[in-house]
Short mmCIF file of N, CA, C and O in Angstrom, two decimals:
data_model
loop_
_atom_site.label_atom_id
_atom_site.label_comp_id
_atom_site.label_asym_id
_atom_site.label_seq_id
_atom_site.Cartn_x
_atom_site.Cartn_y
_atom_site.Cartn_z
N MET A 1 -44.12 -39.94 8.64
CA MET A 1 -44.74 -39.61 9.92
C MET A 1 -46.23 -39.92 9.83
O MET A 1 -46.88 -39.59 8.86
N ILE A 2 -46.70 -40.54 10.89
CA ILE A 2 -48.13 -40.79 11.03
C ILE A 2 -48.60 -40.10 12.30
O ILE A 2 -47.97 -40.22 13.35
N VAL A 3 -49.68 -39.36 12.18
CA VAL A 3 -50.32 -38.71 13.32
C VAL A 3 -51.74 -39.26 13.37
O VAL A 3 -52.47 -39.18 12.39
N VAL A 4 -52.10 -39.86 14.49
CA VAL A 4 -53.42 -40.47 14.58
C VAL A 4 -53.95 -40.34 16.00
O VAL A 4 -53.19 -40.36 16.96
N GLY A 5 -55.25 -40.18 16.11
CA GLY A 5 -55.87 -40.09 17.42
C GLY A 5 -57.26 -39.52 17.33
O GLY A 5 -57.92 -39.60 16.29
N HIS A 6 -57.69 -38.93 18.45
CA HIS A 6 -59.03 -38.35 18.47
C HIS A 6 -59.11 -37.17 19.43
O HIS A 6 -58.27 -37.02 20.31
N LEU A 7 -60.13 -36.38 19.21
CA LEU A 7 -60.47 -35.26 20.08
C LEU A 7 -61.83 -35.54 20.66
O LEU A 7 -62.69 -36.14 19.99
N LEU A 8 -62.06 -35.12 21.89
CA LEU A 8 -63.38 -35.24 22.48
C LEU A 8 -63.95 -33.83 22.67
O LEU A 8 -63.27 -32.93 23.16
N VAL A 9 -65.19 -33.69 22.25
CA VAL A 9 -65.91 -32.42 22.35
C VAL A 9 -67.31 -32.72 22.88
O VAL A 9 -67.73 -33.88 22.91
N ASP A 10 -68.03 -31.70 23.27
CA ASP A 10 -69.42 -31.89 23.64
C ASP A 10 -70.16 -32.40 22.40
O ASP A 10 -69.99 -31.82 21.32
N PRO A 11 -70.96 -33.45 22.51
CA PRO A 11 -71.65 -33.98 21.33
C PRO A 11 -72.45 -32.94 20.55
O PRO A 11 -72.52 -33.01 19.32
N VAL A 12 -73.01 -31.96 21.22
CA VAL A 12 -73.77 -30.93 20.49
C VAL A 12 -72.86 -30.01 19.68
O VAL A 12 -73.32 -29.32 18.78
N ASP A 13 -71.55 -30.03 19.98
CA ASP A 13 -70.59 -29.17 19.29
C ASP A 13 -69.75 -29.91 18.25
O ASP A 13 -68.87 -29.31 17.64
N ARG A 14 -70.01 -31.20 18.02
CA ARG A 14 -69.12 -31.95 17.15
C ARG A 14 -69.06 -31.36 15.73
O ARG A 14 -67.97 -31.19 15.19
N ASP A 15 -70.18 -31.03 15.13
CA ASP A 15 -70.14 -30.45 13.78
C ASP A 15 -69.42 -29.11 13.79
O ASP A 15 -68.68 -28.79 12.86
N ARG A 16 -69.59 -28.33 14.85
CA ARG A 16 -68.88 -27.05 14.98
C ARG A 16 -67.38 -27.26 15.12
O ARG A 16 -66.60 -26.41 14.72
N ALA A 17 -66.98 -28.41 15.68
CA ALA A 17 -65.55 -28.71 15.84
C ALA A 17 -64.93 -29.17 14.52
O ALA A 17 -63.75 -28.92 14.27
N ILE A 18 -65.70 -29.83 13.69
CA ILE A 18 -65.18 -30.33 12.42
C ILE A 18 -65.09 -29.22 11.38
O ILE A 18 -64.13 -29.15 10.61
N GLU A 19 -66.06 -28.35 11.35
CA GLU A 19 -66.10 -27.30 10.31
C GLU A 19 -64.84 -26.43 10.27
O GLU A 19 -64.30 -26.18 9.20
N PRO A 20 -64.30 -25.97 11.42
CA PRO A 20 -63.08 -25.15 11.36
C PRO A 20 -61.86 -25.93 10.86
O PRO A 20 -60.86 -25.33 10.46
N ALA A 21 -61.93 -27.25 10.87
CA ALA A 21 -60.81 -28.06 10.38
C ALA A 21 -60.76 -28.12 8.85
O ALA A 21 -59.72 -28.47 8.28
N ARG A 22 -61.84 -27.78 8.18
CA ARG A 22 -61.90 -27.87 6.71
C ARG A 22 -60.76 -27.11 6.03
O ARG A 22 -60.10 -27.67 5.15
N PRO A 23 -60.49 -25.86 6.39
CA PRO A 23 -59.38 -25.16 5.74
C PRO A 23 -58.04 -25.85 5.95
O PRO A 23 -57.21 -25.90 5.04
N ALA A 24 -57.82 -26.40 7.14
CA ALA A 24 -56.55 -27.10 7.41
C ALA A 24 -56.45 -28.37 6.57
O ALA A 24 -55.38 -28.68 6.05
N VAL A 25 -57.55 -29.09 6.44
CA VAL A 25 -57.56 -30.31 5.61
C VAL A 25 -57.25 -29.95 4.17
O VAL A 25 -56.40 -30.58 3.53
N LEU A 26 -57.91 -28.95 3.64
CA LEU A 26 -57.68 -28.52 2.26
C LEU A 26 -56.24 -28.06 2.05
O LEU A 26 -55.59 -28.41 1.07
N ALA A 27 -55.73 -27.28 2.99
CA ALA A 27 -54.34 -26.79 2.88
C ALA A 27 -53.35 -27.94 2.97
O ALA A 27 -52.39 -28.00 2.19
N ALA A 28 -53.56 -28.84 3.93
CA ALA A 28 -52.62 -29.96 4.10
C ALA A 28 -52.58 -30.83 2.85
O ALA A 28 -51.50 -31.21 2.39
N ARG A 29 -53.73 -31.13 2.30
CA ARG A 29 -53.78 -32.04 1.15
C ARG A 29 -53.10 -31.46 -0.09
O ARG A 29 -52.78 -32.21 -1.01
N THR A 30 -52.88 -30.17 -0.12
CA THR A 30 -52.17 -29.57 -1.25
C THR A 30 -50.72 -29.22 -0.91
O THR A 30 -50.02 -28.66 -1.74
N THR A 31 -50.30 -29.54 0.30
CA THR A 31 -48.94 -29.26 0.74
C THR A 31 -48.00 -30.38 0.30
O THR A 31 -48.28 -31.55 0.59
N PRO A 32 -46.90 -30.05 -0.38
CA PRO A 32 -45.92 -31.10 -0.71
C PRO A 32 -45.47 -31.80 0.57
O PRO A 32 -45.18 -31.16 1.58
N GLY A 33 -45.46 -33.11 0.54
CA GLY A 33 -45.08 -33.89 1.71
C GLY A 33 -46.25 -34.46 2.47
O GLY A 33 -46.08 -35.33 3.32
N CYS A 34 -47.46 -33.97 2.20
CA CYS A 34 -48.65 -34.53 2.84
C CYS A 34 -49.14 -35.71 1.99
O CYS A 34 -49.44 -35.56 0.82
N ILE A 35 -49.21 -36.88 2.61
CA ILE A 35 -49.71 -38.06 1.93
C ILE A 35 -51.22 -38.17 2.13
O ILE A 35 -51.95 -38.50 1.22
N ASP A 36 -51.69 -37.86 3.33
CA ASP A 36 -53.12 -37.88 3.62
C ASP A 36 -53.37 -37.05 4.87
O ASP A 36 -52.50 -36.93 5.74
N PHE A 37 -54.57 -36.49 4.97
CA PHE A 37 -54.95 -35.66 6.11
C PHE A 37 -56.46 -35.72 6.23
O PHE A 37 -57.16 -35.41 5.27
N ALA A 38 -56.97 -36.15 7.39
CA ALA A 38 -58.42 -36.26 7.56
C ALA A 38 -58.81 -35.92 8.99
O ALA A 38 -58.13 -36.27 9.95
N VAL A 39 -59.93 -35.23 9.11
CA VAL A 39 -60.57 -34.95 10.39
C VAL A 39 -62.03 -35.31 10.17
O VAL A 39 -62.68 -34.76 9.28
N SER A 40 -62.56 -36.27 10.97
CA SER A 40 -63.89 -36.76 10.68
C SER A 40 -64.65 -37.15 11.95
O SER A 40 -64.04 -37.50 12.96
N PRO A 41 -65.99 -37.11 11.87
CA PRO A 41 -66.79 -37.53 13.01
C PRO A 41 -66.70 -39.04 13.20
O PRO A 41 -66.67 -39.79 12.23
N ASP A 42 -66.66 -39.47 14.44
CA ASP A 42 -66.65 -40.90 14.72
C ASP A 42 -68.06 -41.44 14.49
O ASP A 42 -69.04 -40.81 14.89
N PRO A 43 -68.19 -42.60 13.83
CA PRO A 43 -69.52 -43.12 13.52
C PRO A 43 -70.26 -43.72 14.73
O PRO A 43 -71.45 -43.99 14.65
N VAL A 44 -69.56 -43.89 15.87
CA VAL A 44 -70.19 -44.51 17.03
C VAL A 44 -70.31 -43.56 18.21
O VAL A 44 -71.33 -43.53 18.89
N ASP A 45 -69.28 -42.76 18.45
CA ASP A 45 -69.25 -41.87 19.62
C ASP A 45 -69.55 -40.44 19.19
O ASP A 45 -68.76 -39.82 18.47
N PRO A 46 -70.69 -39.88 19.60
CA PRO A 46 -71.08 -38.54 19.16
C PRO A 46 -70.21 -37.41 19.72
O PRO A 46 -70.33 -36.27 19.30
N ALA A 47 -69.30 -37.73 20.65
CA ALA A 47 -68.41 -36.71 21.21
C ALA A 47 -67.01 -36.77 20.60
O ALA A 47 -66.17 -35.94 20.91
N ARG A 48 -66.79 -37.73 19.71
CA ARG A 48 -65.42 -37.99 19.23
C ARG A 48 -65.21 -37.51 17.79
O ARG A 48 -66.03 -37.74 16.91
N VAL A 49 -64.07 -36.86 17.59
CA VAL A 49 -63.62 -36.44 16.27
C VAL A 49 -62.29 -37.15 16.00
O VAL A 49 -61.35 -37.02 16.78
N ASN A 50 -62.23 -37.93 14.93
CA ASN A 50 -61.03 -38.69 14.60
C ASN A 50 -60.07 -37.86 13.77
O ASN A 50 -60.50 -37.09 12.90
N VAL A 51 -58.79 -38.03 14.02
CA VAL A 51 -57.73 -37.31 13.33
C VAL A 51 -56.75 -38.32 12.73
O VAL A 51 -56.33 -39.24 13.43
N SER A 52 -56.42 -38.14 11.46
CA SER A 52 -55.47 -39.03 10.80
C SER A 52 -54.64 -38.23 9.81
O SER A 52 -55.19 -37.54 8.95
N GLU A 53 -53.32 -38.32 9.95
CA GLU A 53 -52.41 -37.61 9.04
C GLU A 53 -51.26 -38.53 8.65
O GLU A 53 -50.78 -39.30 9.48
N ARG A 54 -50.82 -38.42 7.40
CA ARG A 54 -49.60 -39.11 6.97
C ARG A 54 -48.74 -38.09 6.22
O ARG A 54 -49.22 -37.41 5.32
N TRP A 55 -47.47 -38.00 6.61
CA TRP A 55 -46.53 -37.05 6.05
C TRP A 55 -45.26 -37.79 5.64
O TRP A 55 -44.91 -38.80 6.22
N THR A 56 -44.54 -37.23 4.68
CA THR A 56 -43.31 -37.87 4.23
C THR A 56 -42.22 -37.82 5.29
O THR A 56 -41.40 -38.72 5.37
N ASP A 57 -42.23 -36.76 6.12
CA ASP A 57 -41.19 -36.63 7.14
C ASP A 57 -41.61 -35.61 8.21
O ASP A 57 -42.55 -34.85 8.02
N ARG A 58 -40.91 -35.62 9.32
CA ARG A 58 -41.23 -34.73 10.44
C ARG A 58 -41.05 -33.25 10.08
O ARG A 58 -41.84 -32.39 10.48
N THR A 59 -40.02 -32.93 9.33
CA THR A 59 -39.77 -31.54 8.96
C THR A 59 -40.95 -30.94 8.21
O THR A 59 -41.39 -29.82 8.50
N THR A 60 -41.50 -31.69 7.27
CA THR A 60 -42.65 -31.22 6.51
C THR A 60 -43.86 -31.04 7.42
O THR A 60 -44.57 -30.03 7.34
N LEU A 61 -44.09 -32.00 8.30
CA LEU A 61 -45.20 -31.92 9.25
C LEU A 61 -45.06 -30.68 10.13
O LEU A 61 -46.00 -29.90 10.28
N GLU A 62 -43.90 -30.48 10.72
CA GLU A 62 -43.70 -29.35 11.63
C GLU A 62 -43.82 -28.02 10.90
O GLU A 62 -44.33 -27.05 11.46
N HIS A 63 -43.34 -27.96 9.68
CA HIS A 63 -43.46 -26.73 8.90
C HIS A 63 -44.94 -26.38 8.67
O HIS A 63 -45.33 -25.22 8.75
N PHE A 64 -45.75 -27.39 8.42
CA PHE A 64 -47.18 -27.16 8.18
C PHE A 64 -47.92 -26.81 9.47
O PHE A 64 -48.77 -25.94 9.50
N ARG A 65 -47.59 -27.50 10.52
CA ARG A 65 -48.41 -27.48 11.72
C ARG A 65 -48.42 -26.18 12.50
O ARG A 65 -49.45 -25.80 13.03
N ASP A 66 -47.33 -25.54 12.70
CA ASP A 66 -47.23 -24.39 13.60
C ASP A 66 -47.42 -24.84 15.03
O ASP A 66 -46.55 -25.50 15.58
N ALA A 67 -48.56 -24.52 15.65
CA ALA A 67 -48.73 -24.83 17.07
C ALA A 67 -49.98 -25.64 17.38
O ALA A 67 -50.42 -25.66 18.52
N GLY A 68 -50.59 -26.28 16.43
CA GLY A 68 -51.77 -27.10 16.70
C GLY A 68 -53.06 -26.32 16.56
O GLY A 68 -53.08 -25.23 16.00
N PRO A 69 -54.16 -26.88 17.09
CA PRO A 69 -55.46 -26.24 16.92
C PRO A 69 -55.49 -24.85 17.55
O PRO A 69 -54.87 -24.60 18.57
N SER A 70 -56.22 -23.97 16.91
CA SER A 70 -56.36 -22.63 17.45
C SER A 70 -57.79 -22.16 17.24
O SER A 70 -58.58 -22.81 16.57
N GLY A 71 -58.10 -21.03 17.81
CA GLY A 71 -59.40 -20.43 17.61
C GLY A 71 -60.54 -21.28 18.12
O GLY A 71 -60.46 -21.89 19.18
N GLU A 72 -61.60 -21.34 17.32
CA GLU A 72 -62.83 -22.01 17.73
C GLU A 72 -62.61 -23.49 18.05
O GLU A 72 -63.13 -24.00 19.03
N LEU A 73 -61.83 -24.19 17.22
CA LEU A 73 -61.60 -25.61 17.46
C LEU A 73 -60.93 -25.84 18.81
O LEU A 73 -61.37 -26.68 19.60
N ALA A 74 -59.91 -25.09 19.12
CA ALA A 74 -59.20 -25.25 20.40
C ALA A 74 -60.15 -25.02 21.58
O ALA A 74 -60.06 -25.71 22.59
N ASP A 75 -61.07 -24.08 21.44
CA ASP A 75 -62.01 -23.78 22.51
C ASP A 75 -63.01 -24.92 22.74
O ASP A 75 -63.52 -25.07 23.84
N LEU A 76 -63.29 -25.73 21.71
CA LEU A 76 -64.28 -26.80 21.82
C LEU A 76 -63.70 -28.12 22.32
O LEU A 76 -64.43 -28.98 22.79
N ILE A 77 -62.39 -28.28 22.23
CA ILE A 77 -61.77 -29.55 22.61
C ILE A 77 -61.76 -29.71 24.12
O ILE A 77 -61.23 -28.88 24.84
N GLN A 78 -62.36 -30.79 24.60
CA GLN A 78 -62.38 -31.11 26.02
C GLN A 78 -61.23 -32.03 26.40
O GLN A 78 -60.74 -31.99 27.52
N GLU A 79 -60.83 -32.87 25.45
CA GLU A 79 -59.75 -33.83 25.69
C GLU A 79 -59.17 -34.21 24.34
O GLU A 79 -59.88 -34.26 23.34
N ALA A 80 -57.88 -34.50 24.31
CA ALA A 80 -57.23 -34.92 23.07
C ALA A 80 -56.31 -36.09 23.35
O ALA A 80 -55.61 -36.12 24.36
N ALA A 81 -56.34 -37.06 22.45
CA ALA A 81 -55.43 -38.20 22.51
C ALA A 81 -54.90 -38.41 21.11
O ALA A 81 -55.50 -39.11 20.29
N VAL A 82 -53.80 -37.74 20.80
CA VAL A 82 -53.21 -37.79 19.46
C VAL A 82 -51.74 -38.15 19.61
O VAL A 82 -51.03 -37.55 20.40
N GLU A 83 -51.31 -39.12 18.84
CA GLU A 83 -49.93 -39.61 18.91
C GLU A 83 -49.26 -39.48 17.55
O GLU A 83 -49.91 -39.51 16.51
N GLU A 84 -47.94 -39.34 17.57
CA GLU A 84 -47.13 -39.29 16.36
C GLU A 84 -46.24 -40.53 16.29
O GLU A 84 -45.71 -40.96 17.32
N TYR A 85 -46.10 -41.09 15.11
CA TYR A 85 -45.28 -42.28 14.90
C TYR A 85 -44.34 -42.07 13.74
O TYR A 85 -44.76 -41.61 12.67
N GLU A 86 -43.07 -42.40 13.91
CA GLU A 86 -42.10 -42.35 12.83
C GLU A 86 -42.32 -43.57 11.93
O GLU A 86 -42.59 -44.65 12.42
N THR A 87 -42.20 -43.37 10.64
CA THR A 87 -42.36 -44.50 9.72
C THR A 87 -41.03 -44.85 9.08
O THR A 87 -40.09 -44.10 9.11
#
């Protein structure tokens, strides 16, 4: 499974949007079945946060994910364009 896309936030809030993702990145990278997991600032667009995940299968991804962003990150997201692809 590949999950890729971006989130749009107010440019002044971009660092605040990335910081809450740190625990999820650390947890995902140590989860069996996670090949890669990254949340990072876009180098060109100050409002964009890039998301990239690779998982061995959908079951592993769904078990890890729960219901998506929550708390502070969910409150900062103005728009999201994230897609999932079967490999």
